[in-house]
Amino acid sequence: MESIIVRLFKLTDKRAADIAEEIEQDREQRRDGYEDQMVKVATLVEELIAEESDIGQFEKRLSEELMLLGLKATELYLAEKRQVPERKMNDAGGQLYKYAKEKKLELRSIFGLGSYTSSLYERGENPESKRQLVALDSQVGLLPAGGLSPNLGLELVNLVTRMPYDQAKEVMEYFRPYVPSKRSICGIIDLIGPHAEGVLDELECEAGEVVEIQVDARGAPKIRQEEYAKRCKPHKKRPRGQERPKGKRRRYRVGEKKARPRLTKGQKSKNKKRVTVGVISSLNRQADGSWEGPFGKYIARFGDGEQVFKRLRQALDRMGPQVKRVVFYSDGDPQYAVLARKYFPTATIVVDFYHVSEYLWRAGETIYKEGSKELIGFVEQLKEMVCNGEVEEVLSVLMSKLETISKRGPGTKGRRKRMAQSINYLSKRVWQMPYKELREQKLEIGSGMIESAVRQVVALRLEGPGMKWGERRDQLILHLLCVRLSGAWNTLVEVIRQWAHQPRHRRRLTPVGVSERKRQQQTATSSTTMGQVEAKAA
């Protein structure tokens, strides 16, 4: 580390000498605090050994003091890394910042909430648009938001990909003495989340002889724009002494004059938006003839599923010429078949056998009683015929069974309709059922991996009780989830640590609120209008 005396010759003003003296005093104070805490820990151990305490009390009291010792050591580390400031400093984008002052800042580490002092650089004259750069943050690798340790932020984000914010915060409180608030968690996701997409794009899958690509979708609850705007409005306080309005509240939506119809059985009130999930994995033949391969790469996006197919195509191109065959699995959605032909023209397109079986059971229940042995035997026979490549024969059997259902009588209309739907589904997907060939080569005929992926990505994380996702960080959560499921979390950790060493302007840890965002937009609009007026006057 460059000594303070050498750096002092670079500055000629008296302020540099004063700062050098302050740095030495700060180091001495931090070292004294660290040594005192070490003595306190050693003394506590001797006291606990002498006392008649159980292992639970021993571990609890000792862990608290060890966490405080870690915090003191971290503060000493930052004090030792502190240096005499330069007059100017450039950020990662080349923007010039001028030295402003020395400032004591909060430290948010895995050991707790502490403090450190660093040189502060500023850029801009307007207080609303002034940006600040903390020299020590980029030097030691703190995230440029509230003195946050990258380890603490990444631990919290990893938990957030597994459970809701409240539960993640509660779990962290068992292991860490300091946990950021819920609003701060949103800010941490906004800070780390954008890097996850880049990690996924650069993640390379190991090539194999056979590549399996599976795609499926499921709806995730989204908040309506009207409801979001209503929630952002300030709450109106009731006058003191006034009671709550009595009577039934009409089921209004914002902007509607008529009450909403009451939901019936099976209907849900959540406004869902489609999430498309894709998985790509490679397989290599083993000595016994079976196929095994590494962990797959997960991709998920809201809205248009074509973006998922584009990224799957990019991942396939990176595997190189070693790939001999591509097999595409889906639930039989016609849109997926069209996109698969567009992006994987040489792939074998397969409809999941489980979905085919569902329609076979649906057709069999129109003829035989539900749960009967005749129904089970009939469907099992049809399934075996489909697996042997006799799909046309299965359709002939179902067509003959359809003719036996009377056109008159109670319930016959619904039975004929369900049988016709099953025949229509199977007849349109005959070319997507090469089950005999796949079974001979010991390849999968079902899409179990993508069903599990959809459950982990959408059902378990995005469809929790009362959850409604907005437009700001729903996609960030999806990217982070896919990074973790793809086994690339350590890669994301390294990317964040390298990014933290780049000088960047310091931002607030909590995201900007709705009212504050509106005020900033109004300020920007008014300043633009004033500039236009002045330009016209000139």
XYZ file of C-alpha atoms in Angstrom:
538
model
C 0.000 0.000 0.000
C 1.289 3.427 -0.924
C 2.430 5.305 2.151
C 0.791 8.525 3.253
C 4.106 10.455 3.082
C 4.629 9.614 -0.597
C 1.063 10.620 -1.493
C 1.428 13.817 0.530
C 3.973 15.189 -1.928
C 1.251 15.042 -4.610
C -0.777 17.639 -2.697
C 0.478 21.072 -1.815
C -2.329 22.491 0.325
C -2.550 22.372 4.105
C -5.772 20.374 3.978
C -3.884 17.297 2.752
C -1.659 17.341 5.818
C -4.696 17.654 8.113
C -6.395 14.716 6.406
C -3.237 12.607 6.782
C -3.233 13.308 10.500
C -6.942 12.450 10.745
C -6.311 9.134 8.966
C -3.572 8.196 11.460
C -5.815 9.054 14.411
C -8.699 7.070 12.925
C -6.450 4.041 12.453
C -5.254 4.193 16.035
C -8.821 4.434 17.360
C -10.011 1.532 15.210
C -7.063 -0.632 16.256
C -7.665 0.132 19.922
C -11.324 -0.826 19.549
C -10.360 -4.063 17.782
C -7.812 -5.031 20.450
C -10.246 -4.203 23.271
C -12.882 -6.444 21.666
C -10.352 -9.291 21.327
C -9.586 -9.031 25.050
C -13.301 -8.962 25.772
C -13.871 -12.157 23.777
C -11.017 -13.971 25.522
C -12.283 -12.838 28.929
C -15.832 -13.935 28.081
C -14.623 -17.413 27.131
C -12.861 -17.821 30.467
C -15.928 -16.566 32.339
C -18.292 -18.906 30.508
C -15.999 -21.861 31.185
C -15.944 -21.014 34.883
C -19.726 -20.606 35.014
C -22.136 -23.530 35.022
C -23.725 -22.667 31.673
C -24.919 -25.037 28.971
C -23.688 -25.115 25.390
C -26.654 -23.069 24.149
C -25.854 -20.077 26.364
C -22.150 -20.412 25.599
C -22.697 -20.347 21.825
C -25.226 -17.508 21.917
C -23.153 -15.099 24.018
C -19.911 -15.972 22.265
C -21.423 -15.580 18.765
C -22.658 -12.076 19.633
C -19.197 -10.997 20.738
C -17.528 -12.664 17.755
C -19.865 -10.787 15.395
C -18.882 -7.537 17.113
C -15.219 -8.548 16.806
C -15.735 -9.100 13.071
C -17.322 -5.648 12.770
C -14.388 -4.019 14.599
C -11.956 -5.886 12.337
C -13.831 -4.713 9.230
C -13.789 -1.099 10.426
C -10.019 -1.422 11.061
C -9.563 -2.869 7.571
C -11.353 0.103 5.999
C -9.368 2.564 8.100
C -6.088 0.978 6.942
C -7.215 1.164 3.298
C -8.130 4.849 3.548
C -5.718 7.194 1.749
C -5.090 10.889 1.295
C -7.439 12.069 -1.478
C -6.529 13.429 -4.876
C -7.960 16.707 -6.111
C -9.964 14.977 -8.857
C -11.238 11.501 -9.623
C -12.855 9.848 -12.642
C -15.639 7.284 -12.464
C -15.964 4.158 -14.619
C -17.616 6.196 -17.393
C -14.853 8.803 -17.509
C -16.889 11.537 -15.785
C -14.781 13.928 -13.690
C -15.551 14.430 -9.990
C -13.952 17.087 -7.764
C -12.927 16.496 -4.173
C -15.483 17.850 -1.692
C -14.819 16.647 1.881
C -14.174 13.770 4.254
C -17.379 12.189 5.511
C -18.329 9.509 8.039
C -20.582 6.924 6.393
C -22.603 3.902 7.446
C -21.190 0.419 6.881
C -23.617 -2.440 6.245
C -21.676 -5.700 6.548
C -22.399 -9.330 7.411
C -21.096 -8.583 10.917
C -23.544 -5.757 11.585
C -24.049 -2.030 11.175
C -20.867 0.021 11.578
C -19.198 3.154 10.229
C -16.196 4.269 8.199
C -14.751 7.539 6.892
C -13.914 8.167 3.259
C -13.150 10.943 0.815
C -16.214 12.278 -0.981
C -16.144 13.613 -4.541
C -18.969 15.561 -6.160
C -20.114 16.443 -9.644
C -22.754 19.032 -10.568
C -23.962 22.230 -8.952
C -27.716 21.601 -8.720
C -28.590 19.897 -5.390
C -31.320 17.856 -7.137
C -28.933 16.407 -9.732
C -25.670 16.445 -7.747
C -23.835 13.126 -7.793
C -21.365 11.895 -5.205
C -18.562 9.378 -5.509
C -17.031 7.628 -2.478
C -13.395 6.767 -3.130
C -13.099 3.958 -0.587
C -16.148 2.064 -1.928
C -14.539 1.182 -5.251
C -11.129 0.662 -3.657
C -12.279 -2.121 -1.301
C -15.288 -3.351 -3.332
C -18.307 -2.046 -1.411
C -21.489 -1.714 -3.446
C -22.175 1.926 -4.405
C -25.334 2.093 -2.303
C -25.297 2.797 1.418
C -21.902 1.192 2.129
C -23.377 -2.268 1.521
C -21.140 -5.327 1.598
C -21.584 -7.434 -1.568
C -21.682 -10.594 0.551
C -24.657 -9.315 2.564
C -26.497 -8.159 -0.555
C -25.935 -11.419 -2.439
C -26.970 -13.561 0.532
C -30.198 -11.617 0.836
C -30.946 -11.739 -2.904
C -30.340 -15.501 -2.929
C -32.955 -15.911 -0.200
C -35.365 -13.610 -2.039
C -35.272 -15.952 -5.046
C -36.549 -18.730 -2.762
C -39.149 -16.997 -0.584
C -41.053 -13.696 -0.112
C -39.285 -10.607 1.191
C -40.754 -10.901 4.685
C -39.655 -14.505 5.094
C -36.198 -13.796 3.655
C -35.741 -10.945 6.127
C -36.932 -13.138 9.008
C -34.548 -15.973 8.072
C -31.591 -13.587 7.763
C -32.287 -12.188 11.229
C -31.468 -15.605 12.709
C -27.914 -15.497 11.328
C -26.994 -11.848 10.838
C -27.097 -9.034 13.410
C -28.205 -6.543 10.752
C -30.708 -7.086 7.938
C -31.862 -4.293 5.576
C -35.508 -3.255 5.506
C -38.029 -4.429 2.900
C -37.647 -1.218 0.907
C -33.879 -1.641 1.010
C -34.289 -5.215 -0.254
C -36.094 -3.798 -3.294
C -33.177 -1.416 -3.832
C -30.653 -4.276 -3.576
C -32.587 -6.240 -6.211
C -32.561 -3.171 -8.477
C -28.791 -2.963 -7.952
C -27.832 -6.635 -8.462
C -30.662 -7.902 -10.679
C -29.597 -6.248 -13.989
C -26.316 -8.195 -13.921
C -28.145 -11.538 -13.847
C -29.326 -11.256 -17.463
C -25.757 -10.721 -18.668
C -24.590 -13.760 -16.679
C -27.293 -15.884 -18.331
C -26.389 -14.641 -21.812
C -22.706 -15.469 -21.287
C -23.365 -18.819 -19.604
C -22.184 -21.630 -21.863
C -23.731 -25.091 -21.729
C -21.565 -28.153 -22.068
C -22.006 -29.695 -25.520
C -23.270 -33.249 -25.985
C -24.413 -35.655 -28.666
C -28.092 -34.935 -28.048
C -29.530 -31.591 -26.938
C -32.944 -31.450 -25.287
C -34.888 -28.180 -25.380
C -38.081 -27.880 -23.381
C -40.490 -24.931 -23.215
C -43.640 -24.324 -21.194
C -45.543 -21.380 -19.739
C -47.663 -20.413 -16.771
C -49.442 -17.268 -15.619
C -48.033 -15.097 -12.839
C -50.211 -12.537 -10.994
C -49.625 -8.937 -12.075
C -51.029 -5.788 -10.564
C -53.257 -3.677 -12.799
C -52.140 -0.165 -13.631
C -55.343 1.246 -12.143
C -54.854 -0.637 -8.899
C -51.189 0.388 -8.722
C -52.114 4.053 -9.202
C -54.763 3.750 -6.508
C -52.303 2.228 -4.045
C -49.813 5.027 -4.694
C -52.280 7.716 -3.659
C -51.879 9.131 -0.148
C -54.287 7.694 2.404
C -57.101 9.989 3.433
C -57.581 10.257 7.168
C -61.077 10.016 8.558
C -62.194 12.982 10.674
C -61.897 12.315 14.368
C -65.006 10.673 15.778
C -66.393 9.655 12.398
C -67.272 5.958 12.121
C -66.455 3.703 9.228
C -69.177 3.553 6.562
C -71.537 0.662 7.128
C -73.236 -1.583 4.610
C -71.936 -3.722 1.785
C -69.218 -2.196 -0.312
C -69.966 -2.403 -4.023
C -67.447 -4.369 -6.024
C -66.073 -1.525 -8.114
C -62.969 -1.420 -10.221
C -61.220 1.879 -10.675
C -62.924 3.838 -13.448
C -65.980 1.561 -13.631
C -69.497 2.626 -12.752
C -70.993 -0.834 -12.455
C -70.145 -3.359 -9.803
C -68.036 -6.346 -10.809
C -69.859 -9.665 -11.048
C -69.255 -11.986 -8.144
C -66.693 -14.701 -8.808
C -68.012 -18.231 -9.197
C -66.387 -21.567 -8.393
C -62.986 -21.995 -10.026
C -62.596 -18.315 -10.974
C -59.704 -16.272 -9.581
C -59.355 -12.541 -9.148
C -55.661 -12.327 -9.995
C -54.690 -10.583 -13.212
C -52.130 -13.016 -14.614
C -49.508 -12.476 -17.277
C -47.850 -15.300 -19.168
C -44.337 -16.371 -18.122
C -42.489 -18.508 -20.681
C -39.793 -20.796 -19.287
C -37.204 -22.649 -21.373
C -34.568 -25.235 -20.443
C -31.709 -26.470 -22.613
C -29.521 -29.423 -21.620
C -27.129 -31.794 -23.382
C -26.845 -35.577 -23.119
C -24.039 -38.035 -23.779
C -24.462 -41.779 -24.200
C -23.021 -43.905 -21.407
C -21.479 -47.376 -21.628
C -24.776 -49.075 -20.704
C -26.631 -47.240 -23.484
C -28.373 -44.719 -21.221
C -28.104 -40.955 -21.575
C -26.758 -38.588 -18.946
C -25.831 -34.967 -19.031
C -24.933 -31.877 -17.028
C -27.295 -29.448 -15.406
C -29.479 -27.451 -17.805
C -29.643 -23.728 -18.492
C -32.885 -21.976 -17.505
C -34.376 -18.958 -19.287
C -37.637 -17.224 -18.331
C -39.354 -14.068 -19.501
C -42.685 -12.311 -19.110
C -44.791 -11.726 -22.184
C -43.503 -12.674 -25.628
C -42.137 -16.230 -25.640
C -40.111 -15.612 -28.791
C -37.392 -13.927 -26.711
C -36.932 -17.229 -24.872
C -36.557 -19.095 -28.176
C -33.952 -16.567 -29.384
C -31.824 -17.099 -26.283
C -32.198 -20.859 -26.520
C -31.006 -20.652 -30.129
C -27.965 -18.615 -29.035
C -27.143 -21.193 -26.359
C -27.440 -23.987 -28.939
C -25.127 -22.194 -31.396
C -22.431 -21.930 -28.743
C -22.318 -25.697 -28.310
C -20.667 -26.136 -31.683
C -20.663 -29.006 -34.176
C -20.505 -31.726 -31.543
C -24.314 -31.750 -31.333
C -25.730 -34.511 -33.537
C -29.427 -34.255 -32.702
C -31.830 -31.721 -31.183
C -35.115 -32.771 -29.557
C -37.723 -30.152 -28.699
C -40.415 -30.898 -26.085
C -43.587 -28.913 -25.333
C -47.159 -29.388 -24.177
C -48.463 -29.255 -27.739
C -49.077 -25.512 -27.930
C -49.332 -24.624 -31.658
C -47.362 -21.394 -31.102
C -44.425 -23.376 -29.705
C -44.446 -25.669 -32.733
C -44.266 -22.653 -35.072
C -41.415 -21.066 -33.109
C -39.577 -24.389 -32.865
C -39.690 -24.782 -36.655
C -38.395 -21.217 -37.033
C -35.487 -21.384 -34.576
C -34.719 -25.137 -34.602
C -35.528 -26.289 -38.161
C -33.645 -29.608 -37.817
C -35.065 -30.498 -34.376
C -37.398 -33.394 -33.623
C -40.537 -31.769 -32.183
C -42.232 -33.871 -29.508
C -45.451 -33.285 -27.591
C -45.238 -34.367 -23.958
C -46.623 -37.895 -23.508
C -48.340 -36.907 -20.264
C -50.524 -34.363 -22.083
C -51.415 -36.967 -24.700
C -52.360 -39.362 -21.900
C -54.681 -36.747 -20.397
C -56.681 -36.595 -23.619
C -56.787 -40.381 -23.830
C -58.259 -40.547 -20.323
C -60.696 -37.793 -21.242
C -61.836 -39.776 -24.268
C -62.122 -43.025 -22.304
C -64.303 -41.420 -19.619
C -66.923 -40.649 -22.268
C -67.414 -44.403 -22.795
C -66.637 -46.137 -19.508
C -67.415 -45.253 -15.906
C -64.794 -43.219 -14.076
C -62.496 -45.422 -11.986
C -63.725 -48.682 -13.530
C -61.411 -51.506 -14.574
C -62.747 -51.276 -18.127
C -61.660 -47.631 -18.336
C -58.182 -48.374 -16.995
C -57.674 -51.279 -19.390
C -58.965 -49.292 -22.375
C -56.713 -46.282 -21.727
C -53.635 -48.389 -20.988
C -54.128 -50.183 -24.292
C -54.368 -46.865 -26.156
C -51.247 -45.540 -24.411
C -49.293 -48.638 -25.418
C -50.433 -48.227 -29.020
C -49.336 -44.575 -29.046
C -45.915 -45.531 -27.661
C -45.551 -48.132 -30.419
C -46.224 -45.548 -33.115
C -49.802 -46.658 -33.862
C -51.346 -43.202 -33.527
C -53.520 -43.543 -36.644
C -54.977 -46.801 -35.280
C -55.747 -45.029 -31.993
C -57.631 -42.321 -33.890
C -59.612 -44.985 -35.748
C -60.597 -46.625 -32.450
C -61.706 -43.298 -30.998
C -63.683 -42.412 -34.144
C -65.518 -45.731 -33.945
C -66.247 -45.140 -30.264
C -67.588 -41.675 -31.118
C -70.107 -43.260 -33.511
C -71.413 -45.464 -30.704
C -72.334 -42.465 -28.528
C -75.968 -41.594 -29.134
C -76.831 -38.154 -30.456
C -79.828 -37.991 -28.172
C -80.319 -38.486 -24.497
C -79.135 -36.817 -21.298
C -75.386 -36.047 -21.197
C -74.613 -37.416 -24.636
C -73.935 -33.980 -26.122
C -71.167 -33.307 -23.603
C -69.703 -36.796 -24.093
C -69.563 -36.391 -27.856
C -68.001 -32.946 -27.448
C -65.223 -34.222 -25.141
C -64.522 -37.175 -27.441
C -64.354 -34.858 -30.478
C -61.963 -32.527 -28.644
C -59.656 -35.450 -27.821
C -59.682 -36.672 -31.420
C -59.012 -33.145 -32.695
C -56.053 -32.680 -30.308
C -54.438 -36.002 -31.266
C -55.054 -35.739 -35.020
C -53.324 -32.345 -35.243
C -50.222 -33.617 -33.397
C -49.603 -37.007 -34.974
C -46.280 -35.757 -36.404
C -45.188 -34.727 -32.882
C -45.418 -38.270 -31.435
C -42.225 -40.162 -32.441
C -42.364 -42.054 -29.148
C -41.351 -45.429 -30.626
C -38.108 -44.055 -32.057
C -37.261 -42.146 -28.864
C -37.881 -45.183 -26.680
C -35.679 -47.340 -28.881
C -32.876 -44.821 -28.403
C -33.628 -44.617 -24.649
C -34.508 -40.911 -24.851
C -37.230 -39.120 -22.906
C -40.797 -38.917 -24.193
C -41.978 -36.509 -21.502
C -41.136 -32.960 -20.414
C -40.655 -33.567 -16.713
C -37.726 -31.135 -16.451
C -39.684 -28.152 -17.758
C -42.687 -28.989 -15.580
C -40.387 -28.896 -12.554
C -38.777 -25.670 -13.797
C -42.149 -23.932 -14.213
C -43.129 -25.035 -10.735
C -39.911 -23.660 -9.192
C -39.830 -20.429 -11.181
C -43.502 -19.457 -11.275
C -45.648 -21.537 -8.931
C -43.435 -21.585 -5.836
C -42.014 -18.062 -6.068
C -44.300 -15.813 -8.096
C -47.710 -17.245 -7.186
C -47.595 -16.935 -3.415
C -50.632 -15.878 -1.346
C -51.554 -12.259 -2.043
C -48.671 -11.690 -4.456
C -49.060 -9.227 -7.316
C -46.000 -8.230 -9.284
C -45.373 -4.805 -10.779
C -43.468 -3.804 -13.883
C -40.231 -2.732 -12.215
C -38.589 -5.837 -10.750
C -40.656 -8.835 -11.847
C -38.227 -9.628 -14.681
C -35.232 -9.063 -12.381
C -36.532 -11.757 -10.028
C -36.925 -14.123 -12.999
C -33.335 -13.530 -14.124
C -31.994 -14.118 -10.605
C -34.074 -17.286 -10.275
C -32.738 -18.647 -13.568
C -29.145 -17.876 -12.562
C -29.563 -19.866 -9.348
C -31.341 -22.798 -11.023
C -28.716 -22.888 -13.798
C -25.932 -23.293 -11.232
C -24.317 -19.960 -12.159
C -24.688 -18.166 -8.826
C -20.935 -18.171 -8.165
C -20.437 -16.531 -11.560
C -22.870 -13.784 -10.578
C -20.964 -13.304 -7.305
C -17.699 -12.749 -9.189
C -19.379 -10.344 -11.625
C -20.799 -8.263 -8.772
C -17.453 -8.161 -6.977
C -15.640 -6.974 -10.095
C -18.356 -4.407 -10.792
C -18.108 -3.085 -7.213
C -14.430 -2.198 -7.800
C -15.364 0.220 -10.587
C -15.793 3.842 -9.359
C -19.469 4.758 -9.620
C -21.620 7.498 -8.146
C -23.229 6.614 -4.840
C -26.966 5.985 -4.877
C -29.536 5.547 -2.152
C -30.179 2.018 -0.959
C -33.969 2.344 -0.885
C -35.704 2.848 -4.254
C -37.224 6.202 -5.083
C -40.841 6.417 -3.918
C -43.773 7.169 -6.201
C -44.377 10.691 -4.889
C -40.676 11.513 -5.055
C -40.441 10.141 -8.607
C -43.351 12.346 -9.673
C -41.693 15.355 -8.052
C -38.460 14.647 -9.928
C -40.353 14.346 -13.216
C -42.128 17.651 -12.571
C -38.814 19.320 -11.744
C -37.222 17.964 -14.926
C -40.236 19.095 -16.988
C -40.234 22.600 -15.483
C -36.478 22.997 -16.022
C -36.875 21.916 -19.665
C -39.715 24.405 -20.150
C -37.672 27.226 -18.609
C -34.755 26.368 -20.864
C -36.996 26.564 -23.942
C -38.398 29.921 -22.822
C -34.905 31.322 -22.258
C -33.777 30.008 -25.647
C -36.701 31.742 -27.362
C -36.028 34.968 -25.458
C -32.392 34.886 -26.512
